[in-house]
C-alpha atoms as a printed R data frame, in Angstrom:
    type eleno elety resid chain resno       x      y       z
1   ATOM     1    CA   MET     A     1  22.253 27.590   0.803
2   ATOM     2    CA   ALA     A     2  19.246 25.781  -0.961
3   ATOM     3    CA   GLN     A     3  15.759 27.042  -0.486
4   ATOM     4    CA   THR     A     4  14.378 23.487  -1.516
5   ATOM     5    CA   ASP     A     5  15.156 20.540   0.285
6   ATOM     6    CA   LEU     A     6  13.233 17.182  -0.402
7   ATOM     7    CA   GLN     A     7  14.841 14.927   2.580
8   ATOM     8    CA   ILE     A     8  14.958 15.898   6.223
9   ATOM     9    CA   HIS     A     9  13.837 14.380   8.972
10  ATOM    10    CA   SER     A    10  12.497 15.209  12.560
11  ATOM    11    CA   SER     A    11  12.759 13.612  16.095
12  ATOM    12    CA   LEU     A    12  10.740 10.381  14.736
13  ATOM    13    CA   THR     A    13  13.520  9.262  12.963
14  ATOM    14    CA   ALA     A    14  16.583  7.580  15.187
15  ATOM    15    CA   GLY     A    15  18.927 10.703  15.510
16  ATOM    16    CA   GLY     A    16  16.617 12.988  14.844
17  ATOM    17    CA   GLU     A    17  16.737 16.098  16.910
18  ATOM    18    CA   LEU     A    18  13.980 18.397  16.462
19  ATOM    19    CA   SER     A    19  10.593 17.921  16.657
20  ATOM    20    CA   PRO     A    20   8.524 18.418  13.720
21  ATOM    21    CA   ARG     A    21   7.455 21.998  14.951
22  ATOM    22    CA   ALA     A    22  10.696 22.912  15.235
23  ATOM    23    CA   LEU     A    23  11.837 21.382  12.390
24  ATOM    24    CA   ALA     A    24   9.417 23.399  10.330
25  ATOM    25    CA   GLU     A    25  10.646 26.859  12.285
26  ATOM    26    CA   ARG     A    26  14.688 25.759  11.588
27  ATOM    27    CA   CYS     A    27  13.485 25.470   7.999
28  ATOM    28    CA   CYS     A    28  12.158 28.967   8.126
29  ATOM    29    CA   GLU     A    29  15.064 30.126   9.911
30  ATOM    30    CA   GLU     A    30  17.416 28.633   7.274
31  ATOM    31    CA   ARG     A    31  15.391 30.469   4.578
32  ATOM    32    CA   LEU     A    32  13.708 27.364   2.571
33  ATOM    33    CA   THR     A    33  10.149 28.112   0.940
34  ATOM    34    CA   LEU     A    34   9.798 23.911   0.198
35  ATOM    35    CA   ALA     A    35  10.805 21.169   1.975
36  ATOM    36    CA   ALA     A    36   9.335 17.415   2.466
37  ATOM    37    CA   LEU     A    37   9.633 15.703   5.703
38  ATOM    38    CA   THR     A    38  10.610 12.235   5.476
39  ATOM    39    CA   ASP     A    39  10.846 10.501   8.738
40  ATOM    40    CA   ARG     A    40  11.803  6.566   8.695
41  ATOM    41    CA   ARG     A    41   9.127  4.492   8.741
42  ATOM    42    CA   ALA     A    42   7.076  7.231  10.162
43  ATOM    43    CA   VAL     A    43   4.381 10.194   9.126
44  ATOM    44    CA   SER     A    44   2.491 11.128  12.510
45  ATOM    45    CA   GLY     A    45   4.872 14.295  12.326
46  ATOM    46    CA   VAL     A    46   3.867 15.285   9.583
47  ATOM    47    CA   PRO     A    47   0.494 17.480  10.146
48  ATOM    48    CA   GLU     A    48   2.323 19.305  12.947
49  ATOM    49    CA   CYS     A    49   5.202 19.862  10.548
50  ATOM    50    CA   ILE     A    50   2.905 21.038   7.962
51  ATOM    51    CA   TRP     A    51   0.823 23.209  10.378
52  ATOM    52    CA   ARG     A    52   3.719 25.135  11.550
53  ATOM    53    CA   GLY     A    53   5.613 25.686   8.301
54  ATOM    54    CA   ALA     A    54   1.865 26.977   6.712
55  ATOM    55    CA   GLN     A    55   2.577 29.961   9.476
56  ATOM    56    CA   LEU     A    56   6.174 30.597   8.608
57  ATOM    57    CA   GLY     A    57   5.477 30.774   4.803
58  ATOM    58    CA   VAL     A    58   7.055 27.307   4.297
59  ATOM    59    CA   ARG     A    59   5.647 24.604   2.268
60  ATOM    60    CA   ILE     A    60   5.899 20.879   3.479
61  ATOM    61    CA   VAL     A    61   5.501 17.929   1.407
62  ATOM    62    CA   PRO     A    62   4.273 14.951   3.273
63  ATOM    63    CA   GLY     A    63   6.758 12.060   2.926
64  ATOM    64    CA   ILE     A    64   8.481  8.622   4.316
65  ATOM    65    CA   GLU     A    65  11.907  7.344   4.190
66  ATOM    66    CA   LEU     A    66  11.608  3.716   3.487
67  ATOM    67    CA   ASP     A    67  15.146  0.884   3.988
68  ATOM    68    CA   CYS     A    68  15.381 -1.428   0.931
69  ATOM    69    CA   ARG     A    69  17.325 -3.833  -0.451
70  ATOM    70    CA   TRP     A    70  17.840 -5.320  -3.569
71  ATOM    71    CA   ARG     A    71  19.783 -8.259  -3.828
72  ATOM    72    CA   GLU     A    72  22.716 -7.545  -1.470
73  ATOM    73    CA   GLN     A    73  22.452 -3.795  -2.073
74  ATOM    74    CA   ASP     A    74  20.663 -1.661   1.228
75  ATOM    75    CA   PHE     A    75  19.287  1.420   0.024
76  ATOM    76    CA   LEU     A    76  16.564  3.931   0.337
77  ATOM    77    CA   THR     A    77  13.048  4.855  -1.003
78  ATOM    78    CA   LEU     A    78  11.511  8.057  -0.204
79  ATOM    79    CA   GLY     A    79   7.679  8.301  -0.416
80  ATOM    80    CA   ILE     A    80   6.720 12.286  -0.946
81  ATOM    81    CA   GLY     A    81   3.407 13.376  -1.943
82  ATOM    82    CA   ILE     A    82   1.819 10.650   0.166
83  ATOM    83    CA   ASP     A    83  -1.122 10.424   1.684
84  ATOM    84    CA   ILE     A    84  -0.302  9.860   5.716
85  ATOM    85    CA   THR     A    85  -3.570  8.118   6.779
86  ATOM    86    CA   CYS     A    86  -2.877  5.240   4.313
87  ATOM    87    CA   PRO     A    87  -3.399  2.085   6.314
88  ATOM    88    CA   ALA     A    88  -0.351  0.401   5.092
89  ATOM    89    CA   LEU     A    89   1.779  3.920   5.862
90  ATOM    90    CA   LEU     A    90   0.460  3.464   9.477
91  ATOM    91    CA   GLU     A    91   1.107 -0.303   9.778
92  ATOM    92    CA   ILE     A    92   4.948  0.528   9.071
93  ATOM    93    CA   GLU     A    93   4.736  3.517  11.697
94  ATOM    94    CA   ARG     A    94   2.912  1.240  14.421
95  ATOM    95    CA   THR     A    95   5.816 -1.566  13.553
96  ATOM    96    CA   ARG     A    96   8.311  0.185  13.235
97  ATOM    97    CA   ASN     A    97  10.216 -0.257  16.455
98  ATOM    98    CA   ASP     A    98   9.993 -4.298  15.643
99  ATOM    99    CA   SER     A    99  12.804 -6.077  14.440
100 ATOM   100    CA   VAL     A   100  13.431 -3.909  11.369
101 ATOM   101    CA   GLN     A   101  12.964 -5.438   8.191
102 ATOM   102    CA   SER     A   102  14.162 -4.327   4.978
103 ATOM   103    CA   PHE     A   103  11.195 -3.770   1.801
104 ATOM   104    CA   ALA     A   104  12.131 -5.675  -1.251
105 ATOM   105    CA   ALA     A   105  12.082 -2.749  -3.946
106 ATOM   106    CA   GLU     A   106   9.015 -3.594  -5.915
107 ATOM   107    CA   GLN     A   107   7.218 -3.956  -1.941
108 ATOM   108    CA   ALA     A   108   8.323 -0.319  -1.186
109 ATOM   109    CA   ILE     A   109   7.364  1.145  -4.344
110 ATOM   110    CA   HIS     A   110   3.749 -0.804  -4.321
111 ATOM   111    CA   THR     A   111   2.987  0.565  -0.561
112 ATOM   112    CA   ILE     A   112   4.022  4.886  -2.222
113 ATOM   113    CA   HIS     A   113   1.964  4.414  -4.755
114 ATOM   114    CA   GLU     A   114  -1.255  2.833  -3.063
115 ATOM   115    CA   ALA     A   115  -0.814  5.685  -0.360
116 ATOM   116    CA   GLY     A   116  -0.633  8.503  -3.950
117 ATOM   117    CA   GLY     A   117   2.728  9.054  -3.775
118 ATOM   118    CA   LEU     A   118   5.902  9.291  -5.927
119 ATOM   119    CA   ALA     A   119   8.330  6.768  -5.164
120 ATOM   120    CA   VAL     A   120  12.115  8.234  -5.334
121 ATOM   121    CA   LEU     A   121  15.278  6.416  -5.225
122 ATOM   122    CA   VAL     A   122  17.885  7.499  -3.153
123 ATOM   123    CA   PRO     A   123  20.679  5.686  -4.912
124 ATOM   124    CA   PRO     A   124  22.894  3.490  -3.125
125 ATOM   125    CA   ASN     A   125  26.944  3.639  -3.461
126 ATOM   126    CA   GLU     A   126  27.395  0.963  -5.901
127 ATOM   127    CA   MET     A   127  24.447  1.124  -8.255
128 ATOM   128    CA   ASP     A   128  25.179 -1.195 -11.873
129 ATOM   129    CA   ASP     A   129  23.485 -1.376 -14.736
130 ATOM   130    CA   THR     A   130  21.104 -4.072 -13.439
131 ATOM   131    CA   PHE     A   131  19.587 -1.807 -10.715
132 ATOM   132    CA   PRO     A   132  15.644 -1.213 -11.284
133 ATOM   133    CA   VAL     A   133  15.918  2.484 -11.753
134 ATOM   134    CA   ALA     A   134  13.017  2.466 -14.354
135 ATOM   135    CA   ALA     A   135  10.586  1.397 -11.531
136 ATOM   136    CA   PHE     A   136  10.804  4.614  -9.853
137 ATOM   137    CA   ASP     A   137   9.150  7.767 -10.295
138 ATOM   138    CA   GLY     A   138  12.063 10.000  -9.509
139 ATOM   139    CA   ILE     A   139  15.896  9.858  -8.477
140 ATOM   140    CA   ALA     A   140  17.231 12.078  -5.781
141 ATOM   141    CA   ALA     A   141  20.030 13.030  -7.893
142 ATOM   142    CA   TYR     A   142  21.327 15.792  -5.602
143 ATOM   143    CA   GLY     A   143  22.654 15.898  -1.859
144 ATOM   144    CA   SER     A   144  25.662 14.070  -0.368
145 ATOM   145    CA   HIS     A   145  26.667 12.494  -3.910
146 ATOM   146    CA   SER     A   146  29.521 13.864  -6.033
147 ATOM   147    CA   ARG     A   147  28.852 16.052  -8.764
148 ATOM   148    CA   ALA     A   148  30.021 13.053 -11.312
149 ATOM   149    CA   ASP     A   149  27.662 11.024 -10.216
150 ATOM   150    CA   THR     A   150  24.432 13.669  -9.831
151 ATOM   151    CA   ALA     A   151  25.620 13.735 -13.576
152 ATOM   152    CA   ARG     A   152  25.078  9.964 -14.106
153 ATOM   153    CA   TYR     A   153  21.866 10.425 -12.397
154 ATOM   154    CA   HIS     A   154  20.433 12.793 -14.212
155 ATOM   155    CA   THR     A   155  21.450 10.992 -17.433
156 ATOM   156    CA   LEU     A   156  19.348  7.895 -16.162
157 ATOM   157    CA   THR     A   157  16.446 10.155 -15.265
158 ATOM   158    CA   ARG     A   158  16.005 11.478 -18.875
159 ATOM   159    CA   ARG     A   159  16.754  7.943 -20.305
160 ATOM   160    CA   HIS     A   160  13.806  6.303 -17.578
161 ATOM   161    CA   GLY     A   161  11.489  9.647 -17.624
162 ATOM   162    CA   LEU     A   162  12.150 10.240 -14.360
163 ATOM   163    CA   ILE     A   163  12.013 13.176 -11.817
164 ATOM   164    CA   VAL     A   164  14.993 14.417 -10.350
165 ATOM   165    CA   THR     A   165  15.056 15.764  -6.880
166 ATOM   166    CA   GLY     A   166  17.631 16.112  -4.245
167 ATOM   167    CA   GLY     A   167  17.721 16.499  -0.365
168 ATOM   168    CA   SER     A   168  20.214 16.687   2.555
169 ATOM   169    CA   GLY     A   169  19.209 14.218   4.705
170 ATOM   170    CA   PHE     A   170  19.079 16.550   7.619
171 ATOM   171    CA   LEU     A   171  18.909 14.728  11.067
172 ATOM   172    CA   SER     A   172  20.627 16.761  14.059
173 ATOM   173    CA   GLU     A   173  22.813 20.067  13.826
174 ATOM   174    CA   ASP     A   174  25.107 17.662  15.640
175 ATOM   175    CA   LYS     A   175  26.012 15.709  12.188
176 ATOM   176    CA   PRO     A   176  26.502 16.585   8.696
177 ATOM   177    CA   PRO     A   177  25.198 18.267   6.982
178 ATOM   178    CA   TYR     A   178  24.215 20.239   9.847
179 ATOM   179    CA   ARG     A   179  21.503 22.025   8.373
180 ATOM   180    CA   PRO     A   180  18.227 21.870   6.337
181 ATOM   181    CA   GLY     A   181  18.972 23.580   3.296
182 ATOM   182    CA   ALA     A   182  22.487 22.026   2.697
183 ATOM   183    CA   VAL     A   183  21.994 20.695  -0.678
184 ATOM   184    CA   ASP     A   184  23.839 21.931  -3.678
185 ATOM   185    CA   PHE     A   185  21.877 21.719  -6.712
186 ATOM   186    CA   TYR     A   186  24.994 23.527  -8.779
187 ATOM   187    CA   GLY     A   187  22.273 26.449 -10.401
188 ATOM   188    CA   HIS     A   188  19.451 23.890 -11.329
189 ATOM   189    CA   GLU     A   189  17.048 24.375  -8.217
190 ATOM   190    CA   PRO     A   190  14.570 26.180  -9.830
191 ATOM   191    CA   GLN     A   191  13.969 23.770 -12.952
192 ATOM   192    CA   VAL     A   192  14.014 21.056  -9.671
193 ATOM   193    CA   ALA     A   193  11.652 22.498  -7.443
194 ATOM   194    CA   ALA     A   194   9.377 23.718 -10.359
195 ATOM   195    CA   ALA     A   195   9.467 19.791 -11.854
196 ATOM   196    CA   PHE     A   196   9.041 18.603  -8.388
197 ATOM   197    CA   LEU     A   197   5.827 21.069  -7.744
198 ATOM   198    CA   ALA     A   198   4.430 20.158 -11.256
199 ATOM   199    CA   ALA     A   199   4.876 16.335 -10.369
200 ATOM   200    CA   ILE     A   200   2.906 16.598  -7.112
201 ATOM   201    CA   HIS     A   201   0.371 19.118  -8.730
202 ATOM   202    CA   HIS     A   202  -0.604 16.284 -10.984
203 ATOM   203    CA   LEU     A   203  -0.687 13.591  -8.361
204 ATOM   204    CA   ASN     A   204  -3.554 15.724  -6.751
205 ATOM   205    CA   GLU     A   205  -5.119 16.213  -9.629
206 ATOM   206    CA   GLU     A   206  -5.213 12.361 -10.233
207 ATOM   207    CA   LYS     A   207  -6.325 11.907  -6.563
208 ATOM   208    CA   ARG     A   208  -9.517 14.727  -6.800
209 ATOM   209    CA   SER     A   209 -10.553 13.155 -10.174
210 ATOM   210    CA   PHE     A   210 -10.283  9.268  -8.253
211 ATOM   211    CA   HIS     A   211 -12.179 10.841  -5.423
212 ATOM   212    CA   HIS     A   212 -14.787 12.505  -7.935
213 ATOM   213    CA   ASP     A   213 -15.276  9.561 -10.305
214 ATOM   214    CA   SER     A   214 -15.491  7.306  -6.949
215 ATOM   215    CA   ILE     A   215 -18.868  8.702  -5.569
């Protein structure tokens, strides 16, 4: 079991079982030290999850999951390290029960960048060479993919200078993967976690610099 899981969901996501607080507690039970709460089209569970995680020694990073479409392909984009007070994200959550329209890839990336986060591609099952990989900040290379696909995604991250992440996509203890932290990093978890935290630190430094310069 991994100590890092950068794609987990609370009960704010359809099919999710655990409240944000209970999810942080479950992460602690599974001995996670780093997780990203990426509820689908929702950010309101983040404060409670971060608060409870901090009490238990689990660092929770704020995130969101967006349904996207490029040409005829459906896929997911994660926004990680986001400012959950960003008006665009609050509007997404306010309208999430409306007739759901998938975001265009460029729209999702723009919204996540507007919120100060990293736009991480969860690769679709079929992804040819025309897919706009370079527009993203990272690829979730570890998760439910085969080892061969993970190696392919690594090649893409090196080619385009992207970060590598990975997550279980945990929703419920009644559905695969059944628990947070069910990610096989094939021995590379320390490097993945360190590079991710460095990217988040860089984001935070940029936000502080922007705030200081705008005063």
